Structures are given as structure tokens and as C-alpha cells.
XYZ file of N, CA, C and O in Angstrom:
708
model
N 101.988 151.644 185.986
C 100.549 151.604 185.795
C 99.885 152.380 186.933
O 100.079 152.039 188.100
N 98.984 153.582 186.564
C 98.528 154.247 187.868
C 97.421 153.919 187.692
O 96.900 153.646 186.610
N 96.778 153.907 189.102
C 95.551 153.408 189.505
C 94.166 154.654 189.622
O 94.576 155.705 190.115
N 93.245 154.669 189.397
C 92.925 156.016 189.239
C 91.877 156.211 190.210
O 91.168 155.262 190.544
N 91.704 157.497 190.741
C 91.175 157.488 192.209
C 89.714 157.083 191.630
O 89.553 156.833 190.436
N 88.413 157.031 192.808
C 86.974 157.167 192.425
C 86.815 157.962 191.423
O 86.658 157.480 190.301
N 86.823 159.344 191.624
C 86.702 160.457 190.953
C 86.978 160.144 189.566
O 86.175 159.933 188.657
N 88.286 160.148 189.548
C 89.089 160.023 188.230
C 88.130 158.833 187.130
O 87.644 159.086 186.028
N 88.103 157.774 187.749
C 87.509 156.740 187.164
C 85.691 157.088 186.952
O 85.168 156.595 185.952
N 85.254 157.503 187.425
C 83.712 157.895 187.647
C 83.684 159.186 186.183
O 82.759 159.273 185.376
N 84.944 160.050 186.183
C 85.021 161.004 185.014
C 85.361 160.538 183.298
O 85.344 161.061 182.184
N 85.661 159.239 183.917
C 86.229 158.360 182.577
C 84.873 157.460 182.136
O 85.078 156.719 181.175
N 83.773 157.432 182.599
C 82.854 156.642 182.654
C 81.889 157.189 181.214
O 81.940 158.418 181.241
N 81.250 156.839 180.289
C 80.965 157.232 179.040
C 79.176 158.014 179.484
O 78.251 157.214 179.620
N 78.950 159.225 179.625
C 77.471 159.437 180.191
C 76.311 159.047 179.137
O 76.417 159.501 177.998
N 75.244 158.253 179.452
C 74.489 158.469 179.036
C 73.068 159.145 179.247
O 72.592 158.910 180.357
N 72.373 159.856 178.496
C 71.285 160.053 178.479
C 69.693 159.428 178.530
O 69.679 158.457 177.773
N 68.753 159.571 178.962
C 67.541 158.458 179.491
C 67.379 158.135 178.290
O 67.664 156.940 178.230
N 67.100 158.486 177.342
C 66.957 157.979 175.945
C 68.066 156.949 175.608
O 67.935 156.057 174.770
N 69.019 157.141 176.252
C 70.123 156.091 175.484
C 70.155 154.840 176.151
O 70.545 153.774 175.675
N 69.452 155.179 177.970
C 68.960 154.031 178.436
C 68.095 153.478 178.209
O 68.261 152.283 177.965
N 66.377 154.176 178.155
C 65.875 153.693 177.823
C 65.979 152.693 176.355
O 65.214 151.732 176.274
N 66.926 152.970 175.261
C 66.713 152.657 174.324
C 67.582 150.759 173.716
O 67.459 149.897 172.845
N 68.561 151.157 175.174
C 69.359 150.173 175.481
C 68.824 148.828 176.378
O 69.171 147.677 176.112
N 67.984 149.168 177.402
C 68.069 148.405 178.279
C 66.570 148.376 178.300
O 65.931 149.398 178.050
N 65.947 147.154 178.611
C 64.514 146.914 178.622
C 64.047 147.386 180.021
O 62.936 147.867 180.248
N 65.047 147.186 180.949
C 64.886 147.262 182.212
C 65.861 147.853 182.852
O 67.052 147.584 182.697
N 65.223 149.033 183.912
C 66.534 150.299 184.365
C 66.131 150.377 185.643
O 65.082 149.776 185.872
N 66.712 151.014 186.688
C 67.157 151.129 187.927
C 67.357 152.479 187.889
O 68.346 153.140 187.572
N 66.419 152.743 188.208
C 66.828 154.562 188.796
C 66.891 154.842 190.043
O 65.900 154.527 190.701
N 68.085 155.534 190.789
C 68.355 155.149 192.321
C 68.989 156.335 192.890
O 70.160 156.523 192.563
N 68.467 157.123 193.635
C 69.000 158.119 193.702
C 68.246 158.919 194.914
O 67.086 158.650 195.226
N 69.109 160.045 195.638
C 68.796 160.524 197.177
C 67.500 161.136 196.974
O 67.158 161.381 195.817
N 66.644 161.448 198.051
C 65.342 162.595 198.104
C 65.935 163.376 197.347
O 67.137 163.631 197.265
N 64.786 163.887 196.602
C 65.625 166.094 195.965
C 65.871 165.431 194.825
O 65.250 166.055 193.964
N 66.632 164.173 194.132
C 67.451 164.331 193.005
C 67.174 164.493 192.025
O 67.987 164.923 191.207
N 65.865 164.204 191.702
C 64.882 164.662 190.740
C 64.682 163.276 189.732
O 64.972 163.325 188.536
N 64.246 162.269 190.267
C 63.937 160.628 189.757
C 62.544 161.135 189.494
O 62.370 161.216 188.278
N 61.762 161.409 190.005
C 60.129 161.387 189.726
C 60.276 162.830 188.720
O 59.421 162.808 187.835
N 61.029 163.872 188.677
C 61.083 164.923 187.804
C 61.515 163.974 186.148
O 60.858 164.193 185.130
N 62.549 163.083 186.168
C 62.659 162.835 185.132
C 61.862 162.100 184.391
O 61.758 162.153 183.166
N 61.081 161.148 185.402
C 60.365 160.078 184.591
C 59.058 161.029 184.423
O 58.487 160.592 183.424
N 58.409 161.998 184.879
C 57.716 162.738 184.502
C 57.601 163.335 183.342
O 56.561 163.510 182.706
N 58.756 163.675 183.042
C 59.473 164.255 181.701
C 59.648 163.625 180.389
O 59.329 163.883 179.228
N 60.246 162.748 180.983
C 60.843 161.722 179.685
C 58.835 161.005 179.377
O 58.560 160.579 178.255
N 58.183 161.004 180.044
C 56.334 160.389 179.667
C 55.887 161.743 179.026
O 54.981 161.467 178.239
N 56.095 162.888 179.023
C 55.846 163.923 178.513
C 56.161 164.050 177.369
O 55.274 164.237 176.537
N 57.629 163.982 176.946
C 58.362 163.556 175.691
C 58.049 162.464 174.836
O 58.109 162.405 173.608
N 57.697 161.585 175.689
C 57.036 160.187 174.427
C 55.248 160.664 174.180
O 54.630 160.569 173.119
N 54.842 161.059 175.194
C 53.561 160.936 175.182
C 53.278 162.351 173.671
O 52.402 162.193 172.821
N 53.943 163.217 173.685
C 54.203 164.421 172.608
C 54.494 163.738 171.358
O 53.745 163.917 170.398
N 55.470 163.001 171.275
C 56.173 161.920 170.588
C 57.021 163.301 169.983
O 56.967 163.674 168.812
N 57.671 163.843 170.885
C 59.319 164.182 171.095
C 60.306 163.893 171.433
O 61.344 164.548 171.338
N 60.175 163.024 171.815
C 61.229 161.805 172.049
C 62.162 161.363 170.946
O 61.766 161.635 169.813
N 63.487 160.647 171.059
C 63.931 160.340 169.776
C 63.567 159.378 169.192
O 62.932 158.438 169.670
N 64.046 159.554 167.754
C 63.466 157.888 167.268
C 64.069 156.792 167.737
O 63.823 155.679 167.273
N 65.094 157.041 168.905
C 65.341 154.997 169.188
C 64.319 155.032 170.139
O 63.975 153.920 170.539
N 63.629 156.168 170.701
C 62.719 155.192 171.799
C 61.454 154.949 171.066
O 60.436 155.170 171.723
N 61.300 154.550 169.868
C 60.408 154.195 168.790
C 60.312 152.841 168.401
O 61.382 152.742 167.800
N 59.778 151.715 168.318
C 59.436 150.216 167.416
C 59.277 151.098 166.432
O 58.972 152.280 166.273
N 59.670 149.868 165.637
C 59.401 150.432 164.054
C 58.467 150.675 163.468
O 58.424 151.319 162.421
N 57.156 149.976 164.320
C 55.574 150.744 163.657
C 55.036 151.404 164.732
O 53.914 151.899 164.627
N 55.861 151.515 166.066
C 54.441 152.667 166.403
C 55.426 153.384 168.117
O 56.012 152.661 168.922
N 55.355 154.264 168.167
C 56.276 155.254 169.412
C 55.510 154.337 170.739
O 54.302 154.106 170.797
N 56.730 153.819 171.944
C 56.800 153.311 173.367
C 55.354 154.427 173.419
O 55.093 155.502 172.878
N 54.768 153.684 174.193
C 53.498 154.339 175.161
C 53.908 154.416 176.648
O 53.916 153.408 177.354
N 54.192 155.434 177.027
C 54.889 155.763 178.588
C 53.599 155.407 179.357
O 52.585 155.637 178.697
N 53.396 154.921 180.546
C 52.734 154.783 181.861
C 53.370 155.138 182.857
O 54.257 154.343 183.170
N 53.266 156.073 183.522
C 53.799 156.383 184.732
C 52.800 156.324 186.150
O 51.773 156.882 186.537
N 54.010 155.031 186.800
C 52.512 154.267 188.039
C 53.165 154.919 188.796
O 54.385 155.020 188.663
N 52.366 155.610 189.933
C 53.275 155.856 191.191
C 52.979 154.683 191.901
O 51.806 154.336 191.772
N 53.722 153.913 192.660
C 54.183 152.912 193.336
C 53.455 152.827 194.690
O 52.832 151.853 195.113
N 53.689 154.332 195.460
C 52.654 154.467 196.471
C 51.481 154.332 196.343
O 50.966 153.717 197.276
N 50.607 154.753 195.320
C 49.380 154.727 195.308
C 48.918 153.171 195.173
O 47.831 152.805 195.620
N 50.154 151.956 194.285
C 49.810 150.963 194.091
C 49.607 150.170 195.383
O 48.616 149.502 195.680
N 51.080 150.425 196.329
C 50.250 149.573 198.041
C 49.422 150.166 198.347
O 48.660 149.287 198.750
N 48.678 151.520 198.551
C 47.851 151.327 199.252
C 46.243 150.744 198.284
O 45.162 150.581 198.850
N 46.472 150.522 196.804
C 45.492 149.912 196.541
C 45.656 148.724 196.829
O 44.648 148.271 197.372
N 46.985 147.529 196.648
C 47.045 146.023 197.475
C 46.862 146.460 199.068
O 46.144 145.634 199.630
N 47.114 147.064 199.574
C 46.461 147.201 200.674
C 44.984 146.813 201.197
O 44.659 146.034 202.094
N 44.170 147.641 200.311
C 42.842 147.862 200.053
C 42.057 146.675 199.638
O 40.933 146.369 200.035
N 43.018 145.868 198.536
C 42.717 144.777 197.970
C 43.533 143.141 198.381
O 43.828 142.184 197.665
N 43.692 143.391 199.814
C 44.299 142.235 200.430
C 44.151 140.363 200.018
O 44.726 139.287 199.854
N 42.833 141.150 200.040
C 41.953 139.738 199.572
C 41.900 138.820 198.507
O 41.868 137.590 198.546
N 41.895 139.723 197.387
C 41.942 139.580 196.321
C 43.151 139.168 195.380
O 43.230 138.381 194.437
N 44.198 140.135 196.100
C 45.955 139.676 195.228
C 46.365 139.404 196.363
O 46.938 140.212 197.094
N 45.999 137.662 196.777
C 46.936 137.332 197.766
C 48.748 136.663 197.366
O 49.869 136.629 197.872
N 48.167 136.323 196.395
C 50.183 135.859 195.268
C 50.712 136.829 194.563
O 49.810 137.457 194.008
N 51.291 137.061 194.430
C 52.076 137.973 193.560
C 51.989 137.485 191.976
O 52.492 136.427 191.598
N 51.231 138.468 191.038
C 50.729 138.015 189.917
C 50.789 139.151 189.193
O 51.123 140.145 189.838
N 50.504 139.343 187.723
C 50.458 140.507 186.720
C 49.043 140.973 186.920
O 48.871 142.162 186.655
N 48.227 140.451 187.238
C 46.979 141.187 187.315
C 46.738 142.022 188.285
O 45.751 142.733 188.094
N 47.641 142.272 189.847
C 47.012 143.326 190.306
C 48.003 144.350 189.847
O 47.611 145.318 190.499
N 48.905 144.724 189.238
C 49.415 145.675 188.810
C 49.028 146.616 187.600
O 49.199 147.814 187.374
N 48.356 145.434 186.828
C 47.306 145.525 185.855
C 45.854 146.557 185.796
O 45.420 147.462 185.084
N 45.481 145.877 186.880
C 44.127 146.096 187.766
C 44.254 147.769 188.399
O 43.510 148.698 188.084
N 45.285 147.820 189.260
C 45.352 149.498 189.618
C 45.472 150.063 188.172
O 44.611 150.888 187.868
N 46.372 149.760 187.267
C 46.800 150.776 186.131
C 45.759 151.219 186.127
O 45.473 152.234 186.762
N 44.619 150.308 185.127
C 43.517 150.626 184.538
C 42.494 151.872 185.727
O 41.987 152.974 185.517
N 42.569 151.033 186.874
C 41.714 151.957 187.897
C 42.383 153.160 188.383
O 41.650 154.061 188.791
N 43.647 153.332 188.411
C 44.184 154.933 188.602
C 43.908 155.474 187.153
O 43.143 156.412 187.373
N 44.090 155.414 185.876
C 43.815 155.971 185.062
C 42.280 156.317 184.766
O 41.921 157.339 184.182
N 41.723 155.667 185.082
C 40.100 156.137 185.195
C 39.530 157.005 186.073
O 38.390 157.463 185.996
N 40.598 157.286 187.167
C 39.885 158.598 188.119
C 40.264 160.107 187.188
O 39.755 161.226 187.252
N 41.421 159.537 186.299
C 41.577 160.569 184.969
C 40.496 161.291 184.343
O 40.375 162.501 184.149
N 39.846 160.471 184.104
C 38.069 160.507 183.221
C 38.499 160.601 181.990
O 37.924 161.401 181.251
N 39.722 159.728 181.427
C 40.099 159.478 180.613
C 39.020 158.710 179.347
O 38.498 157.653 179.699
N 38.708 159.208 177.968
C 37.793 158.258 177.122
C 39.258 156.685 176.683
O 40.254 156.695 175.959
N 38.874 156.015 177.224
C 39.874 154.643 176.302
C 38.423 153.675 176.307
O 37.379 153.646 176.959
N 39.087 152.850 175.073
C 38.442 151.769 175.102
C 38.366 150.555 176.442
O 39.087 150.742 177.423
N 37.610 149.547 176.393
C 37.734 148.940 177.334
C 38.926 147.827 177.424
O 39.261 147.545 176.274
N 39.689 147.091 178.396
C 40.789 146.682 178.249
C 42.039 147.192 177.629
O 42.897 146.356 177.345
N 42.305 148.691 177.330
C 43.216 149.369 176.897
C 44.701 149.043 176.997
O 45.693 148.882 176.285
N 44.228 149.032 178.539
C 46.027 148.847 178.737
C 46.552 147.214 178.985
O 47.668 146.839 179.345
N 45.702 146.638 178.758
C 45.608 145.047 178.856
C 45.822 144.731 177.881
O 46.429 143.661 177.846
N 45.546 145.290 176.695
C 45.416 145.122 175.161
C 47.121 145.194 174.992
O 47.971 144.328 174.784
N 47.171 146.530 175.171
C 48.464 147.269 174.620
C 50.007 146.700 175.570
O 51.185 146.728 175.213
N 49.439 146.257 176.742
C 50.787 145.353 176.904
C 51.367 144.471 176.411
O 52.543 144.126 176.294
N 49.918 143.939 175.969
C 49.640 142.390 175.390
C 50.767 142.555 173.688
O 51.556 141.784 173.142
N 50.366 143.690 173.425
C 51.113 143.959 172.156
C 52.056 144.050 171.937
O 52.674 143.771 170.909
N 52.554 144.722 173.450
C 54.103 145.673 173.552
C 54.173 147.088 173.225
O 53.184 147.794 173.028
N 55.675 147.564 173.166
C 55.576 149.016 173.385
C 54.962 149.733 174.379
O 54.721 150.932 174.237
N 54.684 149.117 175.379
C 54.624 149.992 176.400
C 55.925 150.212 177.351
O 56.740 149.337 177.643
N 55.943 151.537 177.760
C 57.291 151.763 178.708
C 56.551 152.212 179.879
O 55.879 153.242 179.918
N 56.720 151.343 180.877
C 56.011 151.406 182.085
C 57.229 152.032 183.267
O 58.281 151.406 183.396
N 57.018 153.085 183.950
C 57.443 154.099 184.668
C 57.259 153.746 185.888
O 56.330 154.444 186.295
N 57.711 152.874 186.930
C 57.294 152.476 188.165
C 58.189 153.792 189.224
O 59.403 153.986 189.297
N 57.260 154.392 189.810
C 57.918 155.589 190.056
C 57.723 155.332 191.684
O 56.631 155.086 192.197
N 59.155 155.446 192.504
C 58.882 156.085 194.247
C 58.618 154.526 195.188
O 57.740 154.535 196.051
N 59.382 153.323 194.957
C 59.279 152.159 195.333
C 59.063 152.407 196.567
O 58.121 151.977 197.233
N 60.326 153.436 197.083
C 61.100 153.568 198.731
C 59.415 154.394 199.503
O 59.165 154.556 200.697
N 58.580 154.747 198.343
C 57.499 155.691 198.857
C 56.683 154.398 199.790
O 55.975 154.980 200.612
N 56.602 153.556 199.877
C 55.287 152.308 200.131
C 56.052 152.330 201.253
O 57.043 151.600 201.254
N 55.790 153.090 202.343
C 55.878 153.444 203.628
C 56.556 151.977 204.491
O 57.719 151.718 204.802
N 55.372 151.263 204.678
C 55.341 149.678 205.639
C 56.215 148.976 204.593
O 56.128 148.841 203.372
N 57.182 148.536 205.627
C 58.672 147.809 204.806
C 57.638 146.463 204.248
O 57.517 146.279 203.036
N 56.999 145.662 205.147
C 55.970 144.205 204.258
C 55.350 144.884 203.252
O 55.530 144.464 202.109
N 54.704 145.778 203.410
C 53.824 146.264 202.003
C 55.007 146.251 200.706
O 55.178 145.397 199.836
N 55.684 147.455 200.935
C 56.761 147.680 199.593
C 57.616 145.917 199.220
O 57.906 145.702 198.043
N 57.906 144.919 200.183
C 58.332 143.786 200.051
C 56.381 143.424 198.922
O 56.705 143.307 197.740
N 55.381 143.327 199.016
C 54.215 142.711 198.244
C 54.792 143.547 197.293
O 55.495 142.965 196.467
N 54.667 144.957 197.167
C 54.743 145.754 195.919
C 55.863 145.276 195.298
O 55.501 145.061 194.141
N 56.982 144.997 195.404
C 57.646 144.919 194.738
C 58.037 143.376 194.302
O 58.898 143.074 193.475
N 57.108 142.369 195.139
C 56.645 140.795 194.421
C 55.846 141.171 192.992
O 56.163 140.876 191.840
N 54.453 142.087 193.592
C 53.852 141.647 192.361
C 54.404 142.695 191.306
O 54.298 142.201 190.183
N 54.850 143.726 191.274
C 55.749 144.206 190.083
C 57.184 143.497 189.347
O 57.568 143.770 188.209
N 57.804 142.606 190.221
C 58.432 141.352 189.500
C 57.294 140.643 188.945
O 57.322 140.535 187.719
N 56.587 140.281 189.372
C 55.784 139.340 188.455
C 55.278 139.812 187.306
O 55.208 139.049 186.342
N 54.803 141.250 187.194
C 53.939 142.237 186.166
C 55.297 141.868 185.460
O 54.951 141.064 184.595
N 56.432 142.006 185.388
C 58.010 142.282 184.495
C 57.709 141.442 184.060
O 57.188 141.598 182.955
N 57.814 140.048 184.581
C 58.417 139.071 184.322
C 57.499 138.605 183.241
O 57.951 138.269 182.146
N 56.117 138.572 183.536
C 55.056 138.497 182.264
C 54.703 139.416 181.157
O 54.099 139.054 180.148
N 55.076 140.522 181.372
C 54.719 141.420 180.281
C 56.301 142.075 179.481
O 56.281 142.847 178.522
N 57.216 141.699 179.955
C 58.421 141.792 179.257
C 58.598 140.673 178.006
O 59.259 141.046 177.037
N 58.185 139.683 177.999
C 58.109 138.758 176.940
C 57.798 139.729 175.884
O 58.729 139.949 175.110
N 56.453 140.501 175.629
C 55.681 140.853 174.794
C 56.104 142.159 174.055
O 55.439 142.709 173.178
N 57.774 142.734 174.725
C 58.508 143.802 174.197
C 58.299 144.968 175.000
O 58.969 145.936 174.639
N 57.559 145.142 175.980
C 57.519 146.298 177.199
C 59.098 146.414 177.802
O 60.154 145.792 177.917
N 58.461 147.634 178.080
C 60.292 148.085 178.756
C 59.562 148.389 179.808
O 58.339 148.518 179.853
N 60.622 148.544 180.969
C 60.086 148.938 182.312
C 61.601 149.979 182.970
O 62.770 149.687 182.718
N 61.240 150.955 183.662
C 61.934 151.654 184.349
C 61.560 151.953 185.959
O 60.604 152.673 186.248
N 62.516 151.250 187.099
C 61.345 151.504 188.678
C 62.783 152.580 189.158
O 64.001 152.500 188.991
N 61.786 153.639 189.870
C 62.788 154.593 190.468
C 62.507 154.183 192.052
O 61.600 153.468 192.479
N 63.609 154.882 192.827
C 63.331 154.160 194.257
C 64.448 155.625 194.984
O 65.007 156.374 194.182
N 64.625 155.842 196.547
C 65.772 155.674 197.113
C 66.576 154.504 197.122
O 66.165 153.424 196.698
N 67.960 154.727 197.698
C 69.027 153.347 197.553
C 68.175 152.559 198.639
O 67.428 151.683 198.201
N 68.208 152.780 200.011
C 67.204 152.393 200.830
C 66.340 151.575 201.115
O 66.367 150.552 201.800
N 65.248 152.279 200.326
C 64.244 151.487 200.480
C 63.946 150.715 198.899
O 62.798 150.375 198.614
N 64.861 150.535 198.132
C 65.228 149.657 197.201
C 66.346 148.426 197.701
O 66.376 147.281 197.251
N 67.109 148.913 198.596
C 68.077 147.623 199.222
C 67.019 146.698 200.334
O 67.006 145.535 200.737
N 66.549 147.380 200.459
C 64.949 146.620 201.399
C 64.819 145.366 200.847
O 65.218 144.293 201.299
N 64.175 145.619 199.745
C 63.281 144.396 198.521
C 64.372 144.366 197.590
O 63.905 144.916 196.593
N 65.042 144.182 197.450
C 65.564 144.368 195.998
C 65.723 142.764 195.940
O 65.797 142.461 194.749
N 65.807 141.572 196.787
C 66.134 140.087 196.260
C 64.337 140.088 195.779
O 63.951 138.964 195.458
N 63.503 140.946 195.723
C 62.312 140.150 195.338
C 61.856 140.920 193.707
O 60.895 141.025 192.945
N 63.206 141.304 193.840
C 63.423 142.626 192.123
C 64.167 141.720 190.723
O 65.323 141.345 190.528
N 63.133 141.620 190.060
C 64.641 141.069 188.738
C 65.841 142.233 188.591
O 66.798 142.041 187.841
């Protein structure tokens, strides 16, 4: 019986494609060095759904995943900003930035849009650049109240994908489902 080196075994490993993850797993781990291109893909793959070029498994049967892509940094320094206010770790301040980074968009949506549409499901929420939230306590809040955003809005059929370095994901990761 031969034993097969890293290599060998890592070449035997079945590849999949983000579509085959996304389509598999409600919840993904993207982990990977500066340069590797984590924020290039999830950029991409929100481009592809948002086109609705994407394949049909990343589809419910009545209506195509709605991609959100949060950058993560921008979210501490809005709990930053908003100390006061999200002192527990809860679904509403993750909530709360969405809606308010998408409005410096000058985006037309209805009101409660993305409150609505979680509520529904099918959303695939893109938590992009964890390792980015500079102050190790901050990214430890960010990544409380984005367990909590999961943990409540995954019931309702949302998928979630958070990209990070290994790093500054081994940081927080006991406060990560």
C-alpha cells in the first residue's frame, strides 16, 4: 500500500468550480494569500449572477441568487462609527451598513429592499477582505456581528461566502460559524 506524498494526494483531489461551491454549500470559506485574486473572484462571480450568466444551479427555482458584495472593511469602520448603537452582536448592524453603503450608489430601490429580500431568501451575500478590518478587536466585532447576520438570515435560504487571508481569519475564526 503506498502512501501518497502532499502533492500526489492534493492532484487526486476532485476540483471544483465557484459555481459548484456556491451551489453546494450555503456557506464557503475563501482563504487565500494577498495577490490571489479572492476579491477578483467574488467580484466576478456578482457580475455573473447579477447578468444572470451564471449557471442554472446557482438559481431557486423561481427566481436567480441576488449577489451582495459587502466589503468587510468598510463594515468596521462603519461599527466603528456606530459604537453606540451595535453594542451586541446582532443582524441589524450588518443589515444597516448594507442598505447605507448601497445608497452612496444612488441606487433607485424601494424602501427596505434588502431587508425584504433576505427576509425571502436568495440572497448570496459576498463578505469580502475579513483580514482587511485592520484593529485585531474591531475584525473580532466584525466578525461577531456577521455570525450573527448568518446565523439569522441563513434560516430564510441565503447563502453566504466570507473571503479573508489565512491570518487574519485564524484571528476570529472561534467567533465564525
Amino acid at each position: 500500500q503506498a502512501t501518497l506524498t502532499p502533492d500526489e494526494a492534493e492532484a487526486q483531489r476532485p476540483t471544483l468550480t465557484i459555481n459548484d461551491v456556491v451551489a453546494r454549500y450555503p456557506l464557503f470559506l475563501l482563504l487565500g494569500a494577498p495577490g490571489s485574486g479572492k476579491t477578483t473572484l467574488l467580484r466576478h462571480l456578482t457580475t455573473l449572477l447579477a447578468r444572470g450568466e451564471a449557471t442554472t444551479t446557482l438559481a431557486l427555482p423561481d427566481k436567480p441568487l441576488l449577489p451582495i458584495l459587502v466589503p468587510l472593511r468598510n463594515f468596521g469602520r462603519f461599527l466603528a462609527a456606530h459604537s453606540k448603537e451595535f453594542t451586541n452582536p446582532a443582524p441589524a448592524a450588518l443589515r444597516t451598513f448594507i442598505e447605507d453603503y448601497f445608497r452612496e450608489y444612488d441606487l433607485t430601490l424601494p424602501p427596505d429592499f434588502f431587508q425584504q429580500r433576505l427576509r425571502e431568501g436568495g440572497c448570496l451575500l459576498l463578505l469580502d477582505g475579513l483580514d482587511e478590518v485592520a484593529d485585531r478587536d474591531l475584525r473580532a466585532q466584525v466578525a461577531q456581528m456577521v455570525s450573527a447576520f448568518i446565523r439569522h438570515y441563513a434560516r430564510q435560504g441565503n447563502r453566504f461566502g466570507l473571503a479573508s487571508r489565512p491570518k487574519g481569519y485564524d484571528e476570529v475564526a472561534a467567533y465564525l460559524p
